[in-house]
Short mmCIF file of C-alpha atoms in Angstrom, two decimals:
data_model
loop_
_atom_site.label_atom_id
_atom_site.label_comp_id
_atom_site.label_asym_id
_atom_site.label_seq_id
_atom_site.Cartn_x
_atom_site.Cartn_y
_atom_site.Cartn_z
CA MET A 1 3.02 22.92 0.78
CA PHE A 2 0.55 24.41 -1.66
CA VAL A 3 -1.72 22.56 -3.66
CA CYS A 4 -3.85 23.11 -7.07
CA ILE A 5 -7.60 23.17 -7.39
CA ASN A 6 -9.15 24.38 -10.85
CA GLY A 7 -5.53 26.41 -11.69
CA THR A 8 -5.41 28.20 -8.32
CA ILE A 9 -2.69 27.63 -6.38
CA VAL A 10 -3.76 27.24 -2.44
CA LYS A 11 -2.24 26.73 1.23
CA ALA A 12 -2.78 22.93 1.42
CA ARG A 13 -4.72 23.51 5.20
CA GLU A 14 -6.89 26.39 3.31
CA ALA A 15 -8.36 23.94 -0.12
CA LYS A 16 -11.27 22.78 -0.14
CA ILE A 17 -13.84 21.16 -2.55
CA SER A 18 -17.76 20.61 -1.79
CA VAL A 19 -18.95 17.48 -0.09
CA PHE A 20 -21.44 17.17 -3.00
CA ASP A 21 -18.49 16.53 -5.43
CA GLN A 22 -18.91 13.22 -6.70
CA GLY A 23 -15.32 11.94 -6.10
CA PHE A 24 -16.00 12.17 -2.23
CA LEU A 25 -19.57 10.70 -2.77
CA TYR A 26 -18.73 7.63 -5.17
CA GLY A 27 -15.13 7.76 -5.59
CA ASP A 28 -16.47 9.05 -9.24
CA GLY A 29 -13.06 10.24 -10.77
CA VAL A 30 -9.71 9.30 -12.18
CA TYR A 31 -6.06 10.30 -10.94
CA GLU A 32 -2.31 10.27 -12.31
CA THR A 33 0.45 9.60 -10.00
CA LEU A 34 3.85 11.38 -11.16
CA ARG A 35 7.34 11.99 -9.87
CA THR A 36 10.62 14.03 -10.55
CA TYR A 37 13.76 13.20 -11.68
CA GLY A 38 16.12 16.45 -11.01
CA GLY A 39 13.15 18.93 -10.13
CA SER A 40 11.61 17.77 -13.55
CA VAL A 41 8.02 15.92 -13.80
CA PHE A 42 9.09 12.55 -15.69
CA GLN A 43 6.86 11.13 -18.29
CA MET A 44 4.24 14.14 -17.86
CA ASP A 45 2.80 13.64 -21.76
CA GLU A 46 2.29 10.11 -21.64
CA HIS A 47 0.83 10.62 -17.66
CA MET A 48 -0.94 13.54 -19.11
CA GLN A 49 -2.94 11.57 -22.01
CA ARG A 50 -3.84 8.45 -19.90
CA LEU A 51 -5.44 10.71 -17.91
CA GLY A 52 -7.52 12.50 -20.53
CA SER A 53 -8.42 9.01 -21.97
CA SER A 54 -9.56 8.23 -18.85
CA VAL A 55 -11.72 11.39 -17.95
CA LYS A 56 -12.80 10.51 -21.78
CA THR A 57 -13.86 6.83 -21.23
CA LEU A 58 -15.93 7.55 -17.90
CA LYS A 59 -17.69 10.03 -20.32
CA MET A 60 -16.90 12.77 -17.78
CA ALA A 61 -16.42 15.18 -20.63
CA GLU A 62 -16.52 15.40 -23.98
CA SER A 63 -12.59 17.51 -24.13
CA PHE A 64 -10.11 17.30 -21.23
CA ASP A 65 -7.16 20.21 -21.80
CA VAL A 66 -4.54 18.30 -20.94
CA ALA A 67 -2.14 20.76 -21.89
CA LYS A 68 -3.54 23.35 -19.23
CA VAL A 69 -2.72 20.77 -16.78
CA GLU A 70 0.33 20.26 -17.41
CA LYS A 71 1.24 24.20 -16.89
CA TRP A 72 -0.24 23.43 -13.71
CA ILE A 73 1.54 20.60 -12.78
CA VAL A 74 4.65 22.41 -13.67
CA LYS A 75 3.97 26.04 -11.76
CA LEU A 76 2.81 23.56 -8.66
CA VAL A 77 5.91 22.04 -8.25
CA LYS A 78 8.00 25.31 -8.38
CA LYS A 79 6.09 27.00 -6.20
CA ASN A 80 6.14 23.87 -3.35
CA GLY A 81 10.40 23.89 -4.65
CA TYR A 82 10.68 20.46 -3.17
CA LYS A 83 14.50 18.36 -4.31
CA GLU A 84 12.08 15.79 -5.66
CA SER A 85 8.66 15.46 -5.58
CA ARG A 86 5.57 13.02 -5.87
CA VAL A 87 2.42 14.36 -7.58
CA ARG A 88 -1.20 13.23 -7.92
CA VAL A 89 -3.04 14.92 -10.40
CA GLN A 90 -7.14 13.98 -9.35
CA VAL A 91 -10.22 14.74 -11.72
CA THR A 92 -13.78 14.23 -10.64
CA ARG A 93 -17.03 14.87 -12.55
CA GLY A 94 -17.44 17.47 -9.67
CA GLU A 95 -21.21 18.25 -8.62
CA ASN A 96 -23.37 16.27 -10.65
CA GLY A 97 -26.36 15.03 -8.42
CA PHE A 98 -27.42 11.98 -9.29
CA ASP A 99 -26.32 12.12 -13.19
CA PHE A 100 -23.14 10.16 -14.16
CA GLY A 101 -22.98 12.01 -17.45
CA GLU A 102 -20.92 14.56 -18.99
CA GLY A 103 -20.32 16.85 -15.72
CA LYS A 104 -21.54 20.17 -15.27
CA ARG A 105 -18.07 21.10 -14.03
CA LEU A 106 -14.73 18.95 -13.17
CA ASN A 107 -13.07 19.12 -10.03
CA VAL A 108 -8.98 19.06 -10.93
CA VAL A 109 -6.89 18.58 -7.88
CA ILE A 110 -3.11 18.71 -7.67
CA MET A 111 -1.01 17.74 -5.03
CA ALA A 112 2.99 17.97 -4.72
CA GLU A 113 4.58 16.57 -1.89
CA ARG A 114 8.49 16.14 -1.13
CA LEU A 115 9.16 12.46 -2.52
CA LYS A 116 10.45 10.13 0.16
CA ASP A 117 13.03 7.81 -0.83
CA LEU A 118 12.67 3.97 -0.76
CA ASP A 119 15.79 2.52 1.55
CA PRO A 120 18.28 2.21 -0.71
CA SER A 121 18.83 -1.76 0.71
CA ILE A 122 14.76 -2.60 -1.33
CA TYR A 123 16.53 -2.43 -4.57
CA GLU A 124 19.44 -4.40 -3.52
CA LYS A 125 18.40 -6.53 -1.83
CA GLY A 126 14.68 -7.07 -3.40
CA VAL A 127 11.25 -7.60 -1.91
CA ASP A 128 8.68 -10.09 -0.79
CA VAL A 129 5.19 -10.20 -2.34
CA MET A 130 2.42 -11.69 -2.18
CA THR A 131 -0.91 -12.94 -4.17
CA ILE A 132 -4.54 -12.44 -3.94
CA ASP A 133 -7.19 -12.79 -5.57
CA GLY A 134 -8.82 -10.28 -7.85
CA SER A 135 -8.56 -7.52 -10.13
CA ARG A 136 -8.50 -3.97 -11.06
CA LEU A 137 -12.12 -2.38 -11.44
CA ARG A 138 -11.27 -1.63 -15.12
CA ALA A 139 -8.32 -2.29 -16.17
CA LYS A 140 -7.89 0.79 -18.76
CA VAL A 141 -8.90 3.45 -15.91
CA LYS A 142 -6.99 4.86 -13.39
CA SER A 143 -9.82 4.94 -10.82
CA THR A 144 -10.10 6.47 -7.81
CA SER A 145 -12.71 3.52 -6.62
CA LEU A 146 -9.24 2.29 -5.19
CA LEU A 147 -11.31 -0.38 -2.74
CA PRO A 148 -9.31 -3.86 -4.08
CA MET A 149 -6.30 -2.05 -4.08
CA ILE A 150 -6.68 -0.86 -0.71
CA VAL A 151 -8.00 -4.43 0.39
CA ALA A 152 -4.95 -5.89 -1.18
CA ARG A 153 -2.48 -3.43 0.47
CA GLN A 154 -3.98 -3.98 3.87
CA GLU A 155 -3.24 -8.19 3.30
CA ALA A 156 -0.20 -7.46 2.67
CA ALA A 157 0.82 -5.18 5.20
CA ASP A 158 -0.74 -8.39 7.59
CA VAL A 159 1.33 -10.84 6.11
CA GLY A 160 4.72 -8.20 5.58
CA ALA A 161 4.72 -8.27 2.07
CA PHE A 162 6.16 -5.39 0.10
CA GLU A 163 2.93 -5.49 -2.35
CA ALA A 164 0.30 -7.59 -3.46
CA ILE A 165 0.00 -9.33 -7.08
CA PHE A 166 -3.62 -9.75 -8.42
CA VAL A 167 -4.39 -13.11 -9.90
CA LYS A 168 -7.63 -13.45 -11.94
CA ASP A 169 -9.01 -17.26 -12.97
CA GLY A 170 -5.79 -18.43 -12.57
CA TRP A 171 -4.11 -15.64 -14.17
CA VAL A 172 -1.20 -13.47 -12.71
CA LYS A 173 -2.41 -9.94 -14.01
CA GLU A 174 -0.77 -7.02 -11.73
CA GLY A 175 0.23 -5.50 -8.81
CA SER A 176 -1.97 -3.65 -6.42
CA ILE A 177 0.11 -0.20 -7.27
CA SER A 178 2.67 -2.10 -9.72
CA ASN A 179 2.83 -4.13 -13.31
CA VAL A 180 4.48 -7.57 -12.86
CA PHE A 181 7.68 -8.69 -15.05
CA VAL A 182 9.21 -12.52 -14.95
CA VAL A 183 12.29 -13.38 -16.26
CA LYS A 184 12.77 -17.11 -17.36
CA GLY A 185 16.16 -17.99 -19.11
CA ASP A 186 16.77 -15.10 -21.49
CA VAL A 187 13.13 -14.08 -22.26
CA ILE A 188 10.92 -11.53 -20.12
CA PHE A 189 7.19 -11.63 -19.77
CA THR A 190 4.47 -9.14 -18.50
CA PRO A 191 1.10 -9.65 -18.47
CA LYS A 192 -1.31 -7.20 -20.67
CA LYS A 193 -4.68 -7.94 -21.01
CA GLY A 194 -7.18 -7.31 -17.88
CA VAL A 195 -4.28 -4.53 -16.36
CA LEU A 196 -3.72 -1.23 -16.58
CA LEU A 197 -0.55 -0.68 -18.37
CA GLY A 198 1.79 1.59 -16.85
CA ILE A 199 3.82 4.20 -18.29
CA THR A 200 6.53 3.01 -16.22
CA ARG A 201 5.90 -0.60 -17.49
CA ASP A 202 5.96 1.08 -20.83
CA LEU A 203 9.77 2.14 -20.70
CA VAL A 204 10.70 -0.93 -19.47
CA VAL A 205 9.44 -3.00 -22.55
CA ARG A 206 11.72 -0.59 -24.59
CA LEU A 207 14.09 -0.72 -22.48
CA VAL A 208 14.54 -4.61 -22.28
CA ARG A 209 14.03 -4.22 -26.59
CA LYS A 210 16.92 -2.20 -26.58
CA LEU A 211 19.50 -4.11 -24.54
CA GLY A 212 18.20 -6.53 -27.41
CA LEU A 213 16.17 -9.14 -25.01
CA LYS A 214 12.81 -10.53 -25.63
CA VAL A 215 9.73 -9.67 -24.21
CA LEU A 216 6.97 -11.60 -24.67
CA GLU A 217 3.22 -9.03 -23.38
CA GLY A 218 0.75 -12.07 -22.13
CA ASP A 219 -1.25 -13.85 -20.08
CA PHE A 220 0.94 -16.22 -17.43
CA THR A 221 0.05 -17.84 -14.49
CA LYS A 222 0.92 -18.69 -10.58
CA ARG A 223 2.66 -21.64 -11.62
CA LYS A 224 5.21 -19.02 -13.88
CA LEU A 225 5.01 -16.42 -11.39
CA TYR A 226 6.53 -19.33 -8.93
CA ASN A 227 9.60 -20.80 -11.12
CA ALA A 228 10.68 -17.64 -12.63
CA ASP A 229 14.34 -16.90 -12.51
CA GLU A 230 13.67 -13.43 -11.76
CA VAL A 231 10.83 -11.21 -11.02
CA PHE A 232 10.68 -7.29 -10.36
CA ILE A 233 8.00 -5.13 -9.95
CA THR A 234 7.42 -1.47 -11.75
CA SER A 235 6.08 2.13 -10.55
CA SER A 236 6.25 5.83 -11.93
CA VAL A 237 7.26 6.79 -8.13
CA LYS A 238 9.18 3.42 -6.87
CA GLY A 239 10.91 2.78 -10.67
CA MET A 240 11.87 -0.93 -10.69
CA ILE A 241 11.72 -2.89 -7.89
CA PRO A 242 13.51 -6.56 -7.49
CA VAL A 243 11.56 -9.72 -5.84
CA LYS A 244 13.46 -12.30 -4.00
CA LYS A 245 9.92 -13.94 -2.50
CA VAL A 246 6.45 -14.46 -3.65
CA ASP A 247 3.95 -16.12 -0.78
CA GLY A 248 6.86 -17.55 0.55
CA ARG A 249 8.66 -19.38 -2.10
CA LYS A 250 12.03 -17.90 -2.88
CA ILE A 251 12.70 -16.62 -6.45
CA GLY A 252 16.05 -17.84 -8.17
CA HIS A 253 18.91 -17.58 -5.82
CA GLY A 254 16.28 -15.56 -3.57
CA ARG A 255 18.45 -11.99 -4.85
CA PRO A 256 18.38 -9.75 -7.76
CA GLY A 257 19.26 -11.46 -10.70
CA SER A 258 21.23 -10.44 -13.81
CA ILE A 259 18.78 -9.66 -16.38
CA THR A 260 16.97 -7.38 -13.44
CA LYS A 261 20.13 -5.79 -12.49
CA ASN A 262 21.02 -4.68 -15.80
CA LEU A 263 17.81 -3.36 -17.07
CA MET A 264 17.70 -1.49 -13.10
CA ALA A 265 21.39 0.16 -14.24
CA ALA A 266 19.59 1.25 -17.70
CA PHE A 267 16.95 2.62 -15.94
CA HIS A 268 18.78 4.95 -13.68
CA ASP A 269 21.02 5.99 -17.17
CA TYR A 270 17.64 6.57 -18.45
CA THR A 271 15.82 8.85 -15.61
CA ALA A 272 19.47 10.39 -14.77
CA LYS A 273 19.55 12.02 -18.69
CA LYS A 274 16.37 13.05 -18.09
CA ALA A 275 17.19 14.82 -14.87
CA ARG A 276 19.80 16.96 -16.45
#
């Protein structure tokens, strides 16, 4: 496998970053995770716009050339040659001493691994999730400081849950690696305040409206989550995944509902067209 460091493609075993890099020392970096459909990187413009925004929000650099990074991604995906790829782009402030202002030279590391498909039964039957008190460190930044997510995923693994959903001050926020949607009647709800607005989340919101369904972006409590007719989560790499249980409580009939299945079909059609 090959990786790309600051535009140079090297064998993975030869890839090196200084131990003085602030990403390594302090988790001082941002990242995006993408995937391919039909070998083409999906929603790259949207991901790169968010990456550039994260760089600026953390004052890592005054300007950031996302177009150049896009070219590096395409080149690396082609070089590795996998049928489908999971792509991670990480930007750190580089070697900057104890200065957390604009980086002297940012480091951009891109990895394109072979995409591992989930068991089809996950999409057909749904998954169990749990709730956990907490939240992302900074909602609008996809930071490499992932300790809250790591702890949440460890707790989910301990109880055999697929995902952990953050709840802050009684309000449902997001999953450790996903956004959350709740269906009640013919209305779909998804949190907006204090969450990372996922690229796939935004696409699903558009698909909901295209299907003539109503979506409300706003806060809701854990009670609404428990009493939902349907629940599903979204992720750039995993797509749309139905939820059959939350904290051991059955959602609806305990299987993917009709609205979730219709949206999954619309999502599949959309990605299939992009793959042609």
